Amino acid sequence: MSRTVTSRTVLSRTNPHEQGPSRELSRRGLLKTAGGLTAALAVGASAGTAAQAAPATFTHPGMLHASGELNRAKVRVAAGDDPWLSGWNRLTANGHSASTWNPNPQATIIRGGTGENYGTLYNDIHAAYQNALRWKIAGTTANGDAAVRILNAWSATLTTVTGNADRFLAAGIYGYQFANAAELMRGYSGFDLARFKTMMLNVFYPLNNQFLTVHNGACITNYWANWDLCNMNSILAIGILCDDAAKYDQAVNYFKTGAGNGSITHAVPFLYDSQGLAQWQESGRDQGHTMMGMGQMGAFCEMAWSQGEDLYGYDSNRFMKAAQYVAKYNLGQDVPFTTYTWGTGQSCAQQSHTAISSGSRGQVRPVWDILYYHYARRRGLSVPYIQAMAESVRPEGGGGDYGTTSGGFDQLGFGTVMYAK
């Protein structure tokens, strides 16, 4: 049975906001064959109008890794095939994936200001996620037990995420990452999923929702795209984890029509269609945060894809063009740049970037294989710059492989073992 949708065109070949309808229908067909969702998709093309995107029945597992991706990794690693095996070897070599990992849960997590302790949280989340991947791919009970031990410890303890404005980053980044680890362990013996859902709904979602609603009392354009995106990711992931259609719709609608910088037209403000490129909102800031944006929006699109929604191709592949732009520049090549002006603070005082920033140019982040394997392999599109970046980073590692500070844990990683096709 299909979910009732709005009167907008659904997967219309004339709708400029949906690309590749035949491929999307094929994806949905695969999900139906696997017992997944059968809902129709609707597109919100105009601001202020909600598009019902959530499936009538959510697919599980259905976030960064659906059953097809998990099974492919399992089969290919067992066969010793590359690049899956190389990606698997990076996973098993990471200390966070050890089944002996012991969690250190805290009642209060602080990011920003006095008493910061959020490193405890992101290290444990990545340990839970990596142990969950090892359980799913190799079936090792010790890793499954470790993942559950970490998840249960935190859901029994954590009550508050606080700090200065950075608390919203913590709620967003660690919210969606935590939910992804939990989704992989759904149904595992001894995992208290109900208590974990309660933690996500009571600790993380209120901050996610508050940020997207009032942006910490600041001008709507004050915060960079990543601030919106991580909170959008958390709401989307919580919606899937909790089978909550309203939260799923909230996140997807914001991606399409939101007023902040995480929505697609604000995150990608300028198009250079003749070159197949598009400028990213943080490009004038620095390249480290710009590449973080590739990981954040890539994660959002992949989670929606697992539920049958094609946001990768939304608005004539707008995100793909931005990823090509970011990849090309970070490969050492020139790209066009349009002056970007935005309002800051509470008064919306104007600031501008007049040139692309070379700061952190060429930084290595494990955000490219998820994009390459979607656009080049699932969709059969030519993405030479994304491909070259992916090849330069492969095999991708994860948290703990890219330094000990928070930037090395902004993305869950391991795209090579999980997405290679």
mmCIF file of C-alpha atoms in Angstrom, residues 176-407:
data_model
loop_
_atom_site.group_PDB
_atom_site.id
_atom_site.type_symbol
_atom_site.label_atom_id
_atom_site.label_comp_id
_atom_site.label_asym_id
_atom_site.label_seq_id
_atom_site.Cartn_x
_atom_site.Cartn_y
_atom_site.Cartn_z
ATOM 1 C CA TYR A 176 23.030 10.980 13.446
ATOM 2 C CA GLN A 177 26.157 8.906 14.021
ATOM 3 C CA PHE A 178 24.732 7.361 17.192
ATOM 4 C CA ALA A 179 21.463 6.551 15.426
ATOM 5 C CA ASN A 180 23.352 4.828 12.608
ATOM 6 C CA ALA A 181 25.211 2.589 15.046
ATOM 7 C CA ALA A 182 21.932 1.710 16.738
ATOM 8 C CA GLU A 183 20.210 0.975 13.423
ATOM 9 C CA LEU A 184 22.861 -1.636 12.629
ATOM 10 C CA MET A 185 22.258 -3.365 15.963
ATOM 11 C CA ARG A 186 18.463 -3.341 15.738
ATOM 12 C CA GLY A 187 17.170 -6.743 16.826
ATOM 13 C CA TYR A 188 20.440 -7.851 18.427
ATOM 14 C CA SER A 189 19.950 -9.833 21.625
ATOM 15 C CA GLY A 190 20.313 -7.637 24.691
ATOM 16 C CA PHE A 191 20.142 -4.311 22.861
ATOM 17 C CA ASP A 192 17.673 -2.004 24.606
ATOM 18 C CA LEU A 193 16.423 -0.282 21.492
ATOM 19 C CA ALA A 194 13.427 1.258 23.258
ATOM 20 C CA ARG A 195 15.642 3.004 25.808
ATOM 21 C CA PHE A 196 18.029 4.131 23.079
ATOM 22 C CA LYS A 197 15.153 5.655 21.108
ATOM 23 C CA THR A 198 14.067 7.512 24.235
ATOM 24 C CA MET A 199 17.553 8.980 24.601
ATOM 25 C CA MET A 200 17.573 10.112 20.973
ATOM 26 C CA LEU A 201 14.129 11.683 21.268
ATOM 27 C CA ASN A 202 14.745 13.385 24.621
ATOM 28 C CA VAL A 203 18.416 14.400 24.425
ATOM 29 C CA PHE A 204 19.283 14.921 20.759
ATOM 30 C CA TYR A 205 16.097 15.770 18.847
ATOM 31 C CA PRO A 206 15.089 18.822 20.929
ATOM 32 C CA LEU A 207 18.430 20.490 20.199
ATOM 33 C CA ASN A 208 18.284 19.499 16.516
ATOM 34 C CA ASN A 209 14.797 20.929 16.197
ATOM 35 C CA GLN A 210 15.642 24.067 18.170
ATOM 36 C CA PHE A 211 18.578 24.832 15.926
ATOM 37 C CA LEU A 212 16.712 24.458 12.654
ATOM 38 C CA THR A 213 13.798 26.457 14.044
ATOM 39 C CA VAL A 214 15.533 29.461 15.632
ATOM 40 C CA HIS A 215 19.253 29.082 14.772
ATOM 41 C CA ASN A 216 20.375 29.999 18.285
ATOM 42 C CA GLY A 217 18.674 33.385 17.960
ATOM 43 C CA ALA A 218 20.937 34.461 15.112
ATOM 44 C CA CYS A 219 20.330 35.691 11.577
ATOM 45 C CA ILE A 220 19.122 32.759 9.454
ATOM 46 C CA THR A 221 22.288 32.880 7.329
ATOM 47 C CA ASN A 222 24.711 33.288 10.243
ATOM 48 C CA TYR A 223 25.610 29.617 10.576
ATOM 49 C CA TRP A 224 27.531 27.665 7.930
ATOM 50 C CA ALA A 225 25.855 24.910 5.923
ATOM 51 C CA ASN A 226 27.361 22.161 8.072
ATOM 52 C CA TRP A 227 25.498 23.372 11.162
ATOM 53 C CA ASP A 228 22.157 22.887 9.453
ATOM 54 C CA LEU A 229 23.225 19.696 7.720
ATOM 55 C CA CYS A 230 24.336 17.821 10.818
ATOM 56 C CA ASN A 231 21.075 18.662 12.579
ATOM 57 C CA MET A 232 19.097 17.681 9.488
ATOM 58 C CA ASN A 233 20.998 14.391 9.471
ATOM 59 C CA SER A 234 20.164 13.755 13.115
ATOM 60 C CA ILE A 235 16.459 14.435 12.619
ATOM 61 C CA LEU A 236 16.364 12.217 9.529
ATOM 62 C CA ALA A 237 18.186 9.400 11.304
ATOM 63 C CA ILE A 238 15.996 9.671 14.404
ATOM 64 C CA GLY A 239 12.928 9.591 12.181
ATOM 65 C CA ILE A 240 14.107 6.358 10.566
ATOM 66 C CA LEU A 241 15.247 4.782 13.838
ATOM 67 C CA CYS A 242 11.941 5.572 15.540
ATOM 68 C CA ASP A 243 9.682 4.973 12.496
ATOM 69 C CA ASP A 244 8.572 8.589 12.878
ATOM 70 C CA ALA A 245 7.252 9.889 9.567
ATOM 71 C CA ALA A 246 6.827 13.457 10.831
ATOM 72 C CA LYS A 247 10.507 13.773 11.704
ATOM 73 C CA TYR A 248 11.576 12.169 8.433
ATOM 74 C CA ASP A 249 9.385 14.638 6.541
ATOM 75 C CA GLN A 250 10.730 17.540 8.593
ATOM 76 C CA ALA A 251 14.296 16.767 7.555
ATOM 77 C CA VAL A 252 13.554 16.105 3.873
ATOM 78 C CA ASN A 253 11.343 19.171 3.563
ATOM 79 C CA TYR A 254 14.124 21.298 5.052
ATOM 80 C CA PHE A 255 16.588 19.900 2.526
ATOM 81 C CA LYS A 256 14.272 20.963 -0.291
ATOM 82 C CA THR A 257 12.863 24.267 0.951
ATOM 83 C CA GLY A 258 14.486 25.233 4.278
ATOM 84 C CA ALA A 259 15.446 28.844 4.944
ATOM 85 C CA GLY A 260 18.888 28.061 6.373
ATOM 86 C CA ASN A 261 22.180 27.240 4.692
ATOM 87 C CA GLY A 262 21.718 23.471 4.863
ATOM 88 C CA SER A 263 18.919 23.427 2.308
ATOM 89 C CA ILE A 264 20.082 22.502 -1.176
ATOM 90 C CA THR A 265 19.729 25.906 -2.866
ATOM 91 C CA HIS A 266 21.459 27.700 0.010
ATOM 92 C CA ALA A 267 24.227 25.110 0.427
ATOM 93 C CA VAL A 268 24.829 25.274 -3.331
ATOM 94 C CA PRO A 269 24.098 28.918 -4.168
ATOM 95 C CA PHE A 270 25.731 29.306 -7.600
ATOM 96 C CA LEU A 271 25.564 27.041 -10.653
ATOM 97 C CA TYR A 272 28.048 26.818 -13.526
ATOM 98 C CA ASP A 273 26.026 24.467 -15.674
ATOM 99 C CA SER A 274 28.194 24.836 -18.762
ATOM 100 C CA GLN A 275 31.045 23.316 -16.734
ATOM 101 C CA GLY A 276 28.948 20.838 -14.764
ATOM 102 C CA LEU A 277 29.999 22.568 -11.538
ATOM 103 C CA ALA A 278 28.348 24.414 -8.665
ATOM 104 C CA GLN A 279 29.799 26.501 -5.834
ATOM 105 C CA TRP A 280 29.510 25.245 -2.242
ATOM 106 C CA GLN A 281 28.431 27.693 0.472
ATOM 107 C CA GLU A 282 31.611 27.291 2.555
ATOM 108 C CA SER A 283 34.060 27.415 -0.357
ATOM 109 C CA GLY A 284 35.241 30.907 0.583
ATOM 110 C CA ARG A 285 35.773 29.801 4.194
ATOM 111 C CA ASP A 286 38.186 26.872 3.916
ATOM 112 C CA GLN A 287 38.399 23.488 2.245
ATOM 113 C CA GLY A 288 38.319 21.355 5.398
ATOM 114 C CA HIS A 289 34.810 22.485 6.276
ATOM 115 C CA THR A 290 33.825 22.384 2.614
ATOM 116 C CA MET A 291 34.793 18.714 2.431
ATOM 117 C CA MET A 292 32.981 18.116 5.703
ATOM 118 C CA GLY A 293 29.932 19.406 3.856
ATOM 119 C CA MET A 294 30.416 16.763 1.171
ATOM 120 C CA GLY A 295 30.301 14.146 3.922
ATOM 121 C CA GLN A 296 27.299 15.669 5.659
ATOM 122 C CA MET A 297 25.149 16.090 2.549
ATOM 123 C CA GLY A 298 26.334 12.744 1.196
ATOM 124 C CA ALA A 299 25.181 11.051 4.410
ATOM 125 C CA PHE A 300 21.813 12.805 4.204
ATOM 126 C CA CYS A 301 21.256 11.735 0.604
ATOM 127 C CA GLU A 302 22.320 8.140 1.313
ATOM 128 C CA MET A 303 19.986 7.772 4.291
ATOM 129 C CA ALA A 304 17.088 9.090 2.223
ATOM 130 C CA TRP A 305 18.108 6.812 -0.664
ATOM 131 C CA SER A 306 17.855 3.814 1.660
ATOM 132 C CA GLN A 307 14.222 4.796 2.196
ATOM 133 C CA GLY A 308 13.540 5.171 -1.541
ATOM 134 C CA GLU A 309 14.007 8.935 -1.869
ATOM 135 C CA ASP A 310 16.426 10.289 -4.496
ATOM 136 C CA LEU A 311 17.929 13.488 -3.113
ATOM 137 C CA TYR A 312 21.282 12.844 -4.750
ATOM 138 C CA GLY A 313 19.671 13.816 -8.052
ATOM 139 C CA TYR A 314 17.393 16.553 -6.719
ATOM 140 C CA ASP A 315 17.265 19.821 -8.659
ATOM 141 C CA SER A 316 19.149 18.575 -11.718
ATOM 142 C CA ASN A 317 21.939 16.872 -9.738
ATOM 143 C CA ARG A 318 22.722 20.096 -7.897
ATOM 144 C CA PHE A 319 24.713 18.327 -5.166
ATOM 145 C CA MET A 320 26.705 16.310 -7.701
ATOM 146 C CA LYS A 321 27.808 19.525 -9.417
ATOM 147 C CA ALA A 322 28.920 20.947 -6.071
ATOM 148 C CA ALA A 323 30.884 17.798 -5.251
ATOM 149 C CA GLN A 324 32.563 17.976 -8.664
ATOM 150 C CA TYR A 325 33.474 21.611 -7.945
ATOM 151 C CA VAL A 326 34.933 20.834 -4.520
ATOM 152 C CA ALA A 327 36.826 17.813 -5.830
ATOM 153 C CA LYS A 328 38.264 19.712 -8.804
ATOM 154 C CA TYR A 329 39.591 22.528 -6.637
ATOM 155 C CA ASN A 330 41.065 20.167 -4.065
ATOM 156 C CA LEU A 331 42.809 18.265 -6.833
ATOM 157 C CA GLY A 332 44.767 21.461 -7.504
ATOM 158 C CA GLN A 333 42.745 22.786 -10.434
ATOM 159 C CA ASP A 334 41.017 26.127 -10.909
ATOM 160 C CA VAL A 335 37.282 26.656 -10.509
ATOM 161 C CA PRO A 336 35.057 29.714 -10.983
ATOM 162 C CA PHE A 337 33.954 31.709 -7.936
ATOM 163 C CA THR A 338 31.076 34.122 -7.466
ATOM 164 C CA THR A 339 31.169 36.622 -4.586
ATOM 165 C CA TYR A 340 29.141 35.178 -1.745
ATOM 166 C CA THR A 341 27.446 37.590 0.674
ATOM 167 C CA TRP A 342 25.560 36.649 3.825
ATOM 168 C CA GLY A 343 24.105 38.128 6.997
ATOM 169 C CA THR A 344 25.800 37.507 10.355
ATOM 170 C CA GLY A 345 24.998 37.781 14.046
ATOM 171 C CA GLN A 346 21.612 38.879 15.277
ATOM 172 C CA SER A 347 21.500 42.012 13.114
ATOM 173 C CA CYS A 348 22.356 40.240 9.841
ATOM 174 C CA ALA A 349 25.415 42.458 9.310
ATOM 175 C CA GLN A 350 26.719 41.746 5.815
ATOM 176 C CA GLN A 351 29.949 39.916 5.087
ATOM 177 C CA SER A 352 31.313 38.645 1.788
ATOM 178 C CA HIS A 353 33.730 36.114 0.362
ATOM 179 C CA THR A 354 35.234 37.419 -2.859
ATOM 180 C CA ALA A 355 37.526 34.481 -3.631
ATOM 181 C CA ILE A 356 37.718 30.787 -2.943
ATOM 182 C CA SER A 357 39.788 29.861 0.113
ATOM 183 C CA SER A 358 42.902 27.733 -0.223
ATOM 184 C CA GLY A 359 42.872 26.946 3.487
ATOM 185 C CA SER A 360 43.172 23.167 4.119
ATOM 186 C CA ARG A 361 43.223 22.590 0.359
ATOM 187 C CA GLY A 362 43.686 18.906 -0.409
ATOM 188 C CA GLN A 363 42.823 17.765 3.115
ATOM 189 C CA VAL A 364 42.077 14.034 3.304
ATOM 190 C CA ARG A 365 38.599 13.131 4.532
ATOM 191 C CA PRO A 366 36.759 9.831 3.992
ATOM 192 C CA VAL A 367 33.776 11.366 2.208
ATOM 193 C CA TRP A 368 34.343 10.560 -1.465
ATOM 194 C CA ASP A 369 33.609 6.882 -2.090
ATOM 195 C CA ILE A 370 29.972 7.235 -1.034
ATOM 196 C CA LEU A 371 29.613 9.899 -3.746
ATOM 197 C CA TYR A 372 31.673 8.174 -6.411
ATOM 198 C CA TYR A 373 29.924 4.834 -6.136
ATOM 199 C CA HIS A 374 26.502 6.452 -6.202
ATOM 200 C CA TYR A 375 26.954 8.790 -9.137
ATOM 201 C CA ALA A 376 29.338 6.692 -11.237
ATOM 202 C CA ARG A 377 28.123 3.157 -10.468
ATOM 203 C CA ARG A 378 24.480 3.393 -9.421
ATOM 204 C CA ARG A 379 23.669 6.193 -11.835
ATOM 205 C CA GLY A 380 26.292 5.650 -14.538
ATOM 206 C CA LEU A 381 27.231 9.332 -14.657
ATOM 207 C CA SER A 382 30.600 10.820 -15.523
ATOM 208 C CA VAL A 383 32.135 12.395 -12.411
ATOM 209 C CA PRO A 384 35.867 12.589 -13.181
ATOM 210 C CA TYR A 385 36.832 14.905 -10.326
ATOM 211 C CA ILE A 386 34.892 12.965 -7.700
ATOM 212 C CA GLN A 387 36.451 9.794 -9.090
ATOM 213 C CA ALA A 388 39.988 11.186 -8.862
ATOM 214 C CA MET A 389 39.432 12.372 -5.289
ATOM 215 C CA ALA A 390 37.988 9.013 -4.276
ATOM 216 C CA GLU A 391 40.932 7.182 -5.799
ATOM 217 C CA SER A 392 43.370 9.448 -3.950
ATOM 218 C CA VAL A 393 41.788 8.676 -0.571
ATOM 219 C CA ARG A 394 40.922 4.992 -1.059
ATOM 220 C CA PRO A 395 40.772 2.778 0.924
ATOM 221 C CA GLU A 396 38.856 4.983 3.331
ATOM 222 C CA GLY A 397 39.253 4.656 7.065
ATOM 223 C CA GLY A 398 37.098 6.136 9.793
ATOM 224 C CA GLY A 399 37.174 7.797 13.185
ATOM 225 C CA GLY A 400 40.618 7.398 14.686
ATOM 226 C CA ASP A 401 42.382 7.203 11.322
ATOM 227 C CA TYR A 402 42.441 10.950 10.676
ATOM 228 C CA GLY A 403 43.721 12.430 13.925
ATOM 229 C CA THR A 404 42.432 12.551 17.484
ATOM 230 C CA THR A 405 40.581 15.866 17.344
ATOM 231 C CA SER A 406 36.897 16.216 16.524
ATOM 232 C CA GLY A 407 37.499 16.905 12.814
#
